[in-house]
Coordinates of C-alpha atoms and ligand atoms in Angstrom, one line a residue:
X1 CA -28.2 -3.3 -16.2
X2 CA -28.5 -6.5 -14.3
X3 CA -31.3 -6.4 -11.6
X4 CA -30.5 -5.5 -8.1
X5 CA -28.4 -7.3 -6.1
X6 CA -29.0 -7.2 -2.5
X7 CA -27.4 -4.5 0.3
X8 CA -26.9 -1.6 -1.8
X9 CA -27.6 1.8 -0.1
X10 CA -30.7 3.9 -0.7
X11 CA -29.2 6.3 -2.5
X12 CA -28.2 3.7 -5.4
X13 CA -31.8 3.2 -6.4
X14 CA -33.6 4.7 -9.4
X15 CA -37.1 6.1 -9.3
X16 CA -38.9 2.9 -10.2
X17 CA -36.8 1.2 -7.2
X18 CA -34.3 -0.8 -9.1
X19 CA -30.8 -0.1 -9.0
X20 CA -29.7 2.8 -10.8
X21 CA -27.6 2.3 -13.8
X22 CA -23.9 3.7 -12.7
X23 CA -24.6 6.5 -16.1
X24 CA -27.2 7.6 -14.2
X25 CA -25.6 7.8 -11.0
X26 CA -24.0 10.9 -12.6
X27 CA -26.8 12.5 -13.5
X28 CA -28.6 12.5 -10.5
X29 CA -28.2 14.7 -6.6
X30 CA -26.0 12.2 -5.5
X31 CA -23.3 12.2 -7.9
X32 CA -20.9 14.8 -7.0
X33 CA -19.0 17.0 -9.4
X34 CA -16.2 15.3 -11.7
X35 CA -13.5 14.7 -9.1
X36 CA -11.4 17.7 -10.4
X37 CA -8.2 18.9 -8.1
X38 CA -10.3 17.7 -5.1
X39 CA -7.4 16.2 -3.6
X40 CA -8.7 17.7 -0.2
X41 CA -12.1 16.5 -1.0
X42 CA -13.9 16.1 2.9
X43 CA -16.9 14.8 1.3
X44 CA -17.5 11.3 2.2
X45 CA -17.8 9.8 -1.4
X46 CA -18.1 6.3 -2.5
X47 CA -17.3 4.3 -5.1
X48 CA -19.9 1.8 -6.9
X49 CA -19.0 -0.8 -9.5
X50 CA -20.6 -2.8 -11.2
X51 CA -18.1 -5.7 -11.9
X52 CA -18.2 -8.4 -15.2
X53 CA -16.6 -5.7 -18.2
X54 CA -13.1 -6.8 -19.5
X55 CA -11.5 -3.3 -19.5
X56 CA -9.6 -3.0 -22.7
X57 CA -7.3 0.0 -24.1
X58 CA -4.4 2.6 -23.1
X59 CA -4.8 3.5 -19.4
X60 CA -2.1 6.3 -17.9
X61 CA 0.2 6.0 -14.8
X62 CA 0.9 9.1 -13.3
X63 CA 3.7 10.4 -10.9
X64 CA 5.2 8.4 -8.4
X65 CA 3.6 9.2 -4.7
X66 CA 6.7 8.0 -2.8
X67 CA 9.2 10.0 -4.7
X68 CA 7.1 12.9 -4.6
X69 CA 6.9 13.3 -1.0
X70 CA 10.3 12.9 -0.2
X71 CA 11.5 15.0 -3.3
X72 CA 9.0 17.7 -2.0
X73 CA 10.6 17.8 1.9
X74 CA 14.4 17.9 -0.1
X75 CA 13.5 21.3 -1.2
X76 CA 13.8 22.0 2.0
X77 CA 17.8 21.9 1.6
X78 CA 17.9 24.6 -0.3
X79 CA 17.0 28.8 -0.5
X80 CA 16.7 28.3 -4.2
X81 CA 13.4 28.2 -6.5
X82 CA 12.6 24.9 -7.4
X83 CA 10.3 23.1 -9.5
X84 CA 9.4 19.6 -9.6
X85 CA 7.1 17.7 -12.1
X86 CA 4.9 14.6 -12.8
X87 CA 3.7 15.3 -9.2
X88 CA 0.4 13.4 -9.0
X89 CA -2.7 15.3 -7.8
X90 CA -3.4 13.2 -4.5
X91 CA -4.2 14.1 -0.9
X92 CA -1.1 13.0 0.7
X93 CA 0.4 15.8 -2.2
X94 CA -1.6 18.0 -0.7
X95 CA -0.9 16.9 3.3
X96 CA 3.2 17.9 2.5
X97 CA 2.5 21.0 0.7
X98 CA 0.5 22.4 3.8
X99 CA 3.1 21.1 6.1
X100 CA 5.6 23.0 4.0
X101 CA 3.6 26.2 3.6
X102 CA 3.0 25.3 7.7
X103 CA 6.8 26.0 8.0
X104 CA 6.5 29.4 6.4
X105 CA 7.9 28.4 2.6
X106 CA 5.8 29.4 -0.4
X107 CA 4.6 27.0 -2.7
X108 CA 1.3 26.2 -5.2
X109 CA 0.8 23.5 -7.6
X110 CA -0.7 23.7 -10.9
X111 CA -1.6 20.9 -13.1
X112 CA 1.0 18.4 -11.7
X113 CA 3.9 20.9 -11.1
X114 CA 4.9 22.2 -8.1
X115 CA 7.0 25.4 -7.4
X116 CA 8.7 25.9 -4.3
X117 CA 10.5 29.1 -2.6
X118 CA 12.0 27.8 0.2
X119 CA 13.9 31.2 1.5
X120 CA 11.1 32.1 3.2
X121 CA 11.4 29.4 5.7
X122 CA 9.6 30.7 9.1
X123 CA 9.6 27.7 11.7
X124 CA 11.2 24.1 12.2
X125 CA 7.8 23.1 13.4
X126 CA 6.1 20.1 11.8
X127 CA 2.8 19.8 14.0
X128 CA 0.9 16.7 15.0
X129 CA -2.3 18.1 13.1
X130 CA -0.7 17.5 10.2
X131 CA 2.3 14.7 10.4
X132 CA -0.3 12.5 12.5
X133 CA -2.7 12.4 8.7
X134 CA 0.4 11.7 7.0
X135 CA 3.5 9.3 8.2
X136 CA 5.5 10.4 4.9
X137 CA 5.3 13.7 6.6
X138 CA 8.6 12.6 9.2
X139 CA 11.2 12.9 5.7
X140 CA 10.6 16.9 6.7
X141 CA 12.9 15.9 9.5
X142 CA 16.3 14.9 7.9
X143 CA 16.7 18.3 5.8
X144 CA 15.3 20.7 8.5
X145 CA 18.0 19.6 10.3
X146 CA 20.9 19.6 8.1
X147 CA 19.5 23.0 7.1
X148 CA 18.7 25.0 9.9
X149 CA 20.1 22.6 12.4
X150 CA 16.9 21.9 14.0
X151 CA 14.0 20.1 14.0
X152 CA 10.4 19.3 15.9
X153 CA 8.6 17.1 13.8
X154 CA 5.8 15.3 15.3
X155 CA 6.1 11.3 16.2
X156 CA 3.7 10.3 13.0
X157 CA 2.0 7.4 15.7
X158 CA 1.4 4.0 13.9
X159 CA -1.8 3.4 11.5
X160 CA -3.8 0.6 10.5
X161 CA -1.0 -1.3 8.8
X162 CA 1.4 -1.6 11.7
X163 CA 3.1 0.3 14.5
X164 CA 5.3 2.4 12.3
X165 CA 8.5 2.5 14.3
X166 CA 11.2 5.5 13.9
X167 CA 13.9 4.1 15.9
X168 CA 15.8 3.8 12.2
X169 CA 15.6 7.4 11.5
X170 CA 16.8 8.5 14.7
X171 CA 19.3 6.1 15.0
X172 CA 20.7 7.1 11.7
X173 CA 20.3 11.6 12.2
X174 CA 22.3 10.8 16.0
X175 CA 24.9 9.1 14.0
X176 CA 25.4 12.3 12.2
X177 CA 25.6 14.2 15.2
X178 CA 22.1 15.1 16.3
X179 CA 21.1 15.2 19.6
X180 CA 17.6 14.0 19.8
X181 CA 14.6 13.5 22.4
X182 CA 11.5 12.8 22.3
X183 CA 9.0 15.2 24.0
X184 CA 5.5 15.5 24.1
X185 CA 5.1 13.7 21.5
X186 CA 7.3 15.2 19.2
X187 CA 10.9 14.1 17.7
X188 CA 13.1 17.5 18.9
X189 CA 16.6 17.3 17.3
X190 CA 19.3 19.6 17.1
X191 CA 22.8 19.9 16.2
X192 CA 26.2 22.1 16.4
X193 CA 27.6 20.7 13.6
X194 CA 27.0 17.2 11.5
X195 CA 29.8 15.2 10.7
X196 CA 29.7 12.1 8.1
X197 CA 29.3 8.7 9.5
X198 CA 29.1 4.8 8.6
X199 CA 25.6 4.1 9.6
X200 CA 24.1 0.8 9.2
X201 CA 20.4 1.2 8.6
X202 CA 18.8 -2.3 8.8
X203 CA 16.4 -3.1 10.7
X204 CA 14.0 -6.0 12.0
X205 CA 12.1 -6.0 8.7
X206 CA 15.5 -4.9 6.8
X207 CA 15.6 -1.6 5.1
X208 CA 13.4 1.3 5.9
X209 CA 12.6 3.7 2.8
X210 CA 12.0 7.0 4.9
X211 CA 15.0 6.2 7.0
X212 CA 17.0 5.6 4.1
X213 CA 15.6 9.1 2.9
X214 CA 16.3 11.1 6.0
X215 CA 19.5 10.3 6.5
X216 CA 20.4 10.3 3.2
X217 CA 18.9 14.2 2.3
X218 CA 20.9 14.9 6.7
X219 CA 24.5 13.7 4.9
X220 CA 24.2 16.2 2.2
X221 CA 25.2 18.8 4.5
X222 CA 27.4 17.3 6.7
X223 CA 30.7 17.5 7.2
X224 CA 32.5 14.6 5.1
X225 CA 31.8 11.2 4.3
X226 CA 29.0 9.5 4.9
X227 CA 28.3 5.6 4.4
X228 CA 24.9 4.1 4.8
X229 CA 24.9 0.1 5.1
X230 CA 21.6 -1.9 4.7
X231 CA 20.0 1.3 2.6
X232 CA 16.8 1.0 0.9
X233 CA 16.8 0.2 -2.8
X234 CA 13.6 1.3 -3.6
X235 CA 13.6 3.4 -7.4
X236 CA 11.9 6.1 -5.1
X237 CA 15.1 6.5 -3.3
X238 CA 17.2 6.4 -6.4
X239 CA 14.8 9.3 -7.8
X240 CA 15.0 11.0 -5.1
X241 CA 18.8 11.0 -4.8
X242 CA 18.9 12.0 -8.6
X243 CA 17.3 15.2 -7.5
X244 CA 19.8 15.8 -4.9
X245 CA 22.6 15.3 -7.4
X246 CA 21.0 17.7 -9.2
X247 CA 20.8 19.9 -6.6
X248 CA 24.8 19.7 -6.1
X249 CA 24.8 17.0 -3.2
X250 CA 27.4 14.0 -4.4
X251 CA 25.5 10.6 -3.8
X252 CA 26.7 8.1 -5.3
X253 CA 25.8 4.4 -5.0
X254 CA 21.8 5.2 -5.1
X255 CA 19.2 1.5 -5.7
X256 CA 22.4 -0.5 -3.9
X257 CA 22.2 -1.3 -0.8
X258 CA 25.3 0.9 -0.3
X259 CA 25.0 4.8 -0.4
X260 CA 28.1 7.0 -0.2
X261 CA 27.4 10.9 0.2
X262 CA 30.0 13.6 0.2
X263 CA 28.8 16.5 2.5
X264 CA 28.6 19.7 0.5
X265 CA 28.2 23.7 1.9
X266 CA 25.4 24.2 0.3
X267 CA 22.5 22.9 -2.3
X268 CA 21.0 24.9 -5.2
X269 CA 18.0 24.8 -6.8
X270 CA 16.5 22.6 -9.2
X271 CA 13.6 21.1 -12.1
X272 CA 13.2 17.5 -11.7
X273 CA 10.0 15.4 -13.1
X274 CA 9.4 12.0 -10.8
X275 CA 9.1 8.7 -11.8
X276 CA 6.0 7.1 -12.6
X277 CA 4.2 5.5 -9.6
X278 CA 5.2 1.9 -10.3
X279 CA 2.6 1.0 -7.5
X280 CA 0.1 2.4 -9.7
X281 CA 1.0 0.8 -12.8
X282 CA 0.9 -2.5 -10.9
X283 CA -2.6 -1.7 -9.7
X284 CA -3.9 -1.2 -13.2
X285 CA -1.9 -4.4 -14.6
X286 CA -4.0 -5.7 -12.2
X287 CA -7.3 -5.1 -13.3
X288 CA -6.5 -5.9 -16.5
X289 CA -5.9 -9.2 -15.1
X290 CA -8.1 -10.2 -13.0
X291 CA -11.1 -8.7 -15.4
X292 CA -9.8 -11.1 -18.3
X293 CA -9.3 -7.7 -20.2
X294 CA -6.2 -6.3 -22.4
X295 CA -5.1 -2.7 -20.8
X296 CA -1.9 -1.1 -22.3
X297 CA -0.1 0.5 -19.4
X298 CA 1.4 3.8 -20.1
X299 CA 3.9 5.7 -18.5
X300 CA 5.4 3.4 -16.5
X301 CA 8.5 1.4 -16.0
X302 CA 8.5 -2.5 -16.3
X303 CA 12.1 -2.3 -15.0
X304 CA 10.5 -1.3 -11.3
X305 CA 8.4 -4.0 -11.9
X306 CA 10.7 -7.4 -11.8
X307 CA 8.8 -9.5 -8.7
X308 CA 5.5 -9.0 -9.8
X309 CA 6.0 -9.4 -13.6
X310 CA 7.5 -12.5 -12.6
X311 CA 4.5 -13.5 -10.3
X312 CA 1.9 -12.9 -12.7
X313 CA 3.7 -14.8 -15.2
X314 CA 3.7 -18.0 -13.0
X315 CA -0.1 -16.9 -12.5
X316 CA -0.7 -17.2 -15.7
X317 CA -0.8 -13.4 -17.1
X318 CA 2.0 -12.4 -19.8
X319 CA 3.1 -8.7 -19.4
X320 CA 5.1 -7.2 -21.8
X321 CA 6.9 -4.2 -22.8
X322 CA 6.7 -2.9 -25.9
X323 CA 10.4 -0.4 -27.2
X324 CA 7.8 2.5 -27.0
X325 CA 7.4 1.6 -23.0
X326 CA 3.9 0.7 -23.5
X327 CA 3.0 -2.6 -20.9
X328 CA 0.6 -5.2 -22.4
X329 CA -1.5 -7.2 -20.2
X330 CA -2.7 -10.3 -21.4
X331 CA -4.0 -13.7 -19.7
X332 CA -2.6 -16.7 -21.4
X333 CA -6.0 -18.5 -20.6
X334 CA -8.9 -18.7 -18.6
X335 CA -7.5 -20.6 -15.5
X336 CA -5.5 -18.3 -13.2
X337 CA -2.7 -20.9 -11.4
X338 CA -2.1 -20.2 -7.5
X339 CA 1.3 -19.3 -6.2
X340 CA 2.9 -18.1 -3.0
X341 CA 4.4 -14.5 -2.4
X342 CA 6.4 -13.3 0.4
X343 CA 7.2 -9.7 0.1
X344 CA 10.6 -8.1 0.9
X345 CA 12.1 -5.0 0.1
X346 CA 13.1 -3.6 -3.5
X347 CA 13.5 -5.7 -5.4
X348 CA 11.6 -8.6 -3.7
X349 CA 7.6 -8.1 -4.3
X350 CA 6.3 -5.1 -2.9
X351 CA 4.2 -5.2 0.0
X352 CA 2.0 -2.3 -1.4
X353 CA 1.4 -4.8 -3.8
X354 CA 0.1 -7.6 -1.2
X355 CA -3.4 -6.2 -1.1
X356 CA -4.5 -6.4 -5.0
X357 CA -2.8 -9.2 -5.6
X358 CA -4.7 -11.1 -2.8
X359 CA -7.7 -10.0 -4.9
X360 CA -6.3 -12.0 -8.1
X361 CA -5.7 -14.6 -6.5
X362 CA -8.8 -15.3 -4.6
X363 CA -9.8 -16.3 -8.1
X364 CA -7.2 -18.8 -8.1
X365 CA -7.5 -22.4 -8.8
X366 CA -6.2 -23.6 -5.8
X367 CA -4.4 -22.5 -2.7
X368 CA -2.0 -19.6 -2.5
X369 CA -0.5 -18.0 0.2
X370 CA 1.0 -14.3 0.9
X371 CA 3.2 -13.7 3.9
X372 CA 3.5 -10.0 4.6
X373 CA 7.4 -9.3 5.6
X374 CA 7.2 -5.9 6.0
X375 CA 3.9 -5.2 7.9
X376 CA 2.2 -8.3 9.3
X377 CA -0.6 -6.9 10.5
X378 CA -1.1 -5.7 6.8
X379 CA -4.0 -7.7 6.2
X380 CA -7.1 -5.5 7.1
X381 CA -8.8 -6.1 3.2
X382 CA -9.1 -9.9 4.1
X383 CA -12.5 -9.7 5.9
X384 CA -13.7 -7.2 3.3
X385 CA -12.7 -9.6 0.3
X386 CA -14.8 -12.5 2.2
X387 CA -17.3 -10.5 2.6
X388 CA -17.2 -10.7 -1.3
X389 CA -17.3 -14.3 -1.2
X390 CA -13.4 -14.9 -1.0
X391 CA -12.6 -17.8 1.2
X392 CA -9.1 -16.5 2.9
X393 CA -7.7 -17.1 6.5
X394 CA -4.9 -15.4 8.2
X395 CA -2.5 -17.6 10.0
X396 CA 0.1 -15.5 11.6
X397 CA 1.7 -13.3 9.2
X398 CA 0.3 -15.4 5.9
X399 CA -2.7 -15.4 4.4
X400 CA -4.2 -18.6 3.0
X401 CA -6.3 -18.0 -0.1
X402 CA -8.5 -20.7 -1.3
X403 CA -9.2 -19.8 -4.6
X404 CA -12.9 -19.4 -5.1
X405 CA -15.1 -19.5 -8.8
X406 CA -16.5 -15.6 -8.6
X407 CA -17.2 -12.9 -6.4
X408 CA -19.8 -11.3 -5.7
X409 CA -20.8 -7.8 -5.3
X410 CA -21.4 -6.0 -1.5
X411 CA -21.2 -3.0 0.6
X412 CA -17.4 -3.0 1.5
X413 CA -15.6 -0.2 3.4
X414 CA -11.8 0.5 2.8
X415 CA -9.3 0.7 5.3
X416 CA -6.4 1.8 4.1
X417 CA -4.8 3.0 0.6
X418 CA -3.8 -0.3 -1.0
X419 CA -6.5 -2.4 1.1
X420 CA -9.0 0.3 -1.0
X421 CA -7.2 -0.4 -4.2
X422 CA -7.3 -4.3 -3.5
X423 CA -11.5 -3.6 -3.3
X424 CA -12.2 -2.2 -6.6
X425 CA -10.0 -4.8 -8.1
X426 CA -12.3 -7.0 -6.5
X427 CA -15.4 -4.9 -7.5
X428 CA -14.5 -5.0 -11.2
X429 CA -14.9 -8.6 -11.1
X430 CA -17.6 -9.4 -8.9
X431 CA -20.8 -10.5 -10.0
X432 CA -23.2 -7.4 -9.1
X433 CA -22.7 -4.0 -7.8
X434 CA -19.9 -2.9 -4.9
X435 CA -20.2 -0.1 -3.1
X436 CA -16.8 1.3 -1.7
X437 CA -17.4 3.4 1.6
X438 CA -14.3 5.2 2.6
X439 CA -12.7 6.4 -0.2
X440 CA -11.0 9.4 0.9
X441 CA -7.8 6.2 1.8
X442 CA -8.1 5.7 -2.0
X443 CA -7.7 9.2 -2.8
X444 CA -4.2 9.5 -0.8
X445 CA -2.6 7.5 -3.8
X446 CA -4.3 7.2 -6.4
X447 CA -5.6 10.3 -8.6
X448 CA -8.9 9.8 -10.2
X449 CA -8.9 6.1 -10.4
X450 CA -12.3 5.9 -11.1
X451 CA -12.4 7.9 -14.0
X452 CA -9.3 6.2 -15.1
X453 CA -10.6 2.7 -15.3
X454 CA -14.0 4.0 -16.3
X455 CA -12.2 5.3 -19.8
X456 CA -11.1 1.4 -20.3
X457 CA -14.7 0.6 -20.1
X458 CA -15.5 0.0 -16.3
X459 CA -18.3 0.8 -14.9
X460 CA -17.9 3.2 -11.9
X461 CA -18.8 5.8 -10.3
X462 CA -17.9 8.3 -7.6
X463 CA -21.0 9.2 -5.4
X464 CA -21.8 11.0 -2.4
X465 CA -21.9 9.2 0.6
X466 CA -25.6 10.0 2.2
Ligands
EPZ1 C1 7.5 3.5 2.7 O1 7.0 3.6 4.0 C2 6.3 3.7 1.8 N1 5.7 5.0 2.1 C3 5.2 2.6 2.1 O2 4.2 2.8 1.2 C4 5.8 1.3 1.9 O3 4.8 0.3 2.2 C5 7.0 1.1 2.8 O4 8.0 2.1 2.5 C6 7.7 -0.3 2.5 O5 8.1 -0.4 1.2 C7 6.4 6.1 1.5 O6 7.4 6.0 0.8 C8 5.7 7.4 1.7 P1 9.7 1.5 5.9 P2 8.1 3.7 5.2 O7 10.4 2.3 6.9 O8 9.4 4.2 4.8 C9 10.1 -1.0 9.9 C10 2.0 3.2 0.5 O9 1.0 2.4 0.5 N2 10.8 0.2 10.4 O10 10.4 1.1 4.7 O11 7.5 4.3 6.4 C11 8.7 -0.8 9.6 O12 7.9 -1.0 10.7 C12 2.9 3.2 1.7 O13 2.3 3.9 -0.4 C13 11.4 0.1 11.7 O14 11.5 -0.9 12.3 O15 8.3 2.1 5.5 C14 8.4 -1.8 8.5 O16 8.2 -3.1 9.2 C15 2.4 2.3 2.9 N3 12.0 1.2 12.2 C16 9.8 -1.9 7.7 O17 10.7 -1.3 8.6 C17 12.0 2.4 11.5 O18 12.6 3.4 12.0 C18 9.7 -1.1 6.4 O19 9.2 0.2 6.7 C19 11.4 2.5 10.3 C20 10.8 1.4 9.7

């Protein structure tokens, strides 16, 4: 192990006061249990890297985080058993599942399956403890009240990637026929009866996922046809509205920005298993890039992966997908070519790609530049990646990245889930050791990422945070 590098933590050191090698980080009081079904883990652990391996071999992607949430809040729809697979073990997993045990339904996950008996449904109540640690938690609202015609869900409040508007959502559920206020902080709807309705659902940033969601799990139970215009495309809504099919509702026109639903009576139950998290999958293609290495992603689909297959090829990186599904990564050569992104909705380039890919391509030879679409203010990893030694300026809602030779190793604290992912990216390339403060924003979406990318030869370590 390289000598120490400067600003690493006490805790880091090893008896004879160099750094301690990340094996024996492990071994010693401050390494912390493998990170086992933690996913509500309060401890304020850390991540350390140190950066320069190529990772090489199979790495796994597992369930999709944004169709799980919204698939978990359908079941909602329904008095029926329920049982939904590939659920990934995360925290925001964890936030819905005490939301829905909040409202009174039973449910328990074991080894990424969840069951769910929603008959026992007690309250309509989706509180502000909860919903304000989770924004996903709002796609409660569009099947409480088809349901049980009512609904107090708390406002889920903005975070640290942008106000978080839901003028959409109630836009679309009034359209339907719900009366709705706001009071005291919380979105109270009700309705007599819901009726279908042609609802347009853009917006100023174009589609809204969540909105699309709501609305689309409200029209299952209303009364006729509904039309929504400007609907998100994302393969998380198209998964999600398979397992409403399956449930009996009759969608049809699911990925286009064009959704027909018939209103039905009622909704069984049903087994579904959710996509692979494509955000994931992109993350790892990622590191194999931007450590030089060769990872084989598993698990996932390349089809829900168009804009930035397509971006890393003019990079410089060939991904392919082999007939078994398997997704080579492989760097054509050594100099990685700068390129502008903008990112749009499905299928443009996602924005919860923005942050990791701003990582790549501070190693860029030249000058590349990422306008964020979506969230503008999304941009909260840029002083964190210069701290690194990244030379990148924000000029309104772009980011100009000079690309630099290497980064270096530091003390970095993440800020929010992808911004988190976008640092150990970083960290597996920089020269030296980073240490990752913060990590519980990691943990929302990404299950045991560090033991992941240490099994494709990375150096890292989840520690304690002293
Ligand atoms: C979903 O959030 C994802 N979350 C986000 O992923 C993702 O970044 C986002 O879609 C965009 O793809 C989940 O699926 C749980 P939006 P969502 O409504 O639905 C504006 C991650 O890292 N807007 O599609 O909340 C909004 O401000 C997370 O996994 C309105 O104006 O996002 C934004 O500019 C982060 N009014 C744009 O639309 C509304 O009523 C797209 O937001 C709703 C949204």
């Amino acid at each position: 192990m390289s000598p120490a590098f400067g600003g690493c933590s006490a805790n880091a050191v090893s008896a004879e006061g160099g750094l301690a090698p990340i094996a024996e980080l492990r071994s010693q009081r401050f390494a912390i249990p493998r990170y086992k079904n933690q996913v509500d883990g309060a401890v304020m652990d850390k991540i350390v890297i140190d950066g320069g391996i190529r990772l090489k071999g199979n790495i796994e992607v597992s369930g999709a985080k944004n169709a799980a949430l919204p698939i978990l809040a359908a079941t909602l729809l329904t008095d029926k058993k329920c049982v939904i697979k590939n659920v990934p073990n995360l925290r925001d997993v964890s936030t819905m599942l005490k939301i829905l045990r909040s409202l009174g339904i039973r449910c328990w996950m074991s080894d990424h399956e969840v069951i769910i008996e929603p008959k026992t449904l007690k309250n309509c109540v989706a509180s502000y403890k909860l919903v304000s640690t989770m924004r996903a938690s709002i796609c409660v609202l569009g099947p409480l009240l088809a349901k049980y015609k009512q609904a107090r869900v708390s406002m889920p409040g903005g975070c640290i990637i942008g106000q978080r508007p839901v003028d959409l959502h109630i836009k679309g559920l009034k359209s339907l026929g719900a009366a709705i206020k706001i009071e005291h902080g919380y979105i109270v709807a009700a309705a007599k009866k819901l009726r279908g309705a042609n609802i347009f659902l853009g917006g100023a940033y174009g589609s809204s996922v969540l909105a699309t969601a709501n609305v689309l799990m409200c029209a299952c139970l209303a009364h006729g046809r509904t039309l929504i215009e400007n609907a998100a495309c994302e393969p998380e809504i198209v998964d999600l509205a398979v397992f409403l099919n399956k449930m009996g509702a009759k969608i049809k026109g699911q990925g286009t920005p064009s959704i027909t639903v018939d209103g039905v009576k009622c909704l069984e139950g049903a087994t579904h298993s959710v996509i692979p998290d494509r955000i994931e999958a992109g993350t790892h293609i990622l590191a194999s890039a931007i450590t030089g290495g060769q990872l084989i992603v598993q698990k996932a689909k390349i089809e829900h992966l168009s804009a930035l297959v397509d971006k890393l090829d003019q990079v410089g990186v060939k991904v392919k997908a082999y007939k078994n599904g398997d997704i080579h990564v492989k760097r054509k050569g050594k100099v990685l070519k700068p390129v502008d992104i903008t990112t749009l909705p499905y299928p443009g380039f996602p924005t919860d790609m923005q942050a990791q890919m701003m990582s790549l391509l501070a190693l860029g030879d030249g000058i590349s530049v990422l306008t964020e679409k979506i969230f503008p203010d999304r941009f909260m990893h840029v002083s964190e990646l210069n701290r690194m030694g990244a030379d990148i300026f924000l000029e309104g809602a772009s980011a100009i990245v000079k690309g630099v030779k290497r980064l270096s190793g530091a003390e970095v604290m993440a800020s929010d889930l992808r911004a988190s992912a976008a640092l150990v990216l970083a960290g597996l390339v920089a020269k030296g050791r980073t240490e990752i403060s913060r990590i519980y924003h990691l943990d929302r979406g990404y299950e045991r990422i560090e033991e992941k990318l240490a099994k494709v030869g990375a150096r890292i370590q989840r520690v304690k945070e002293i």
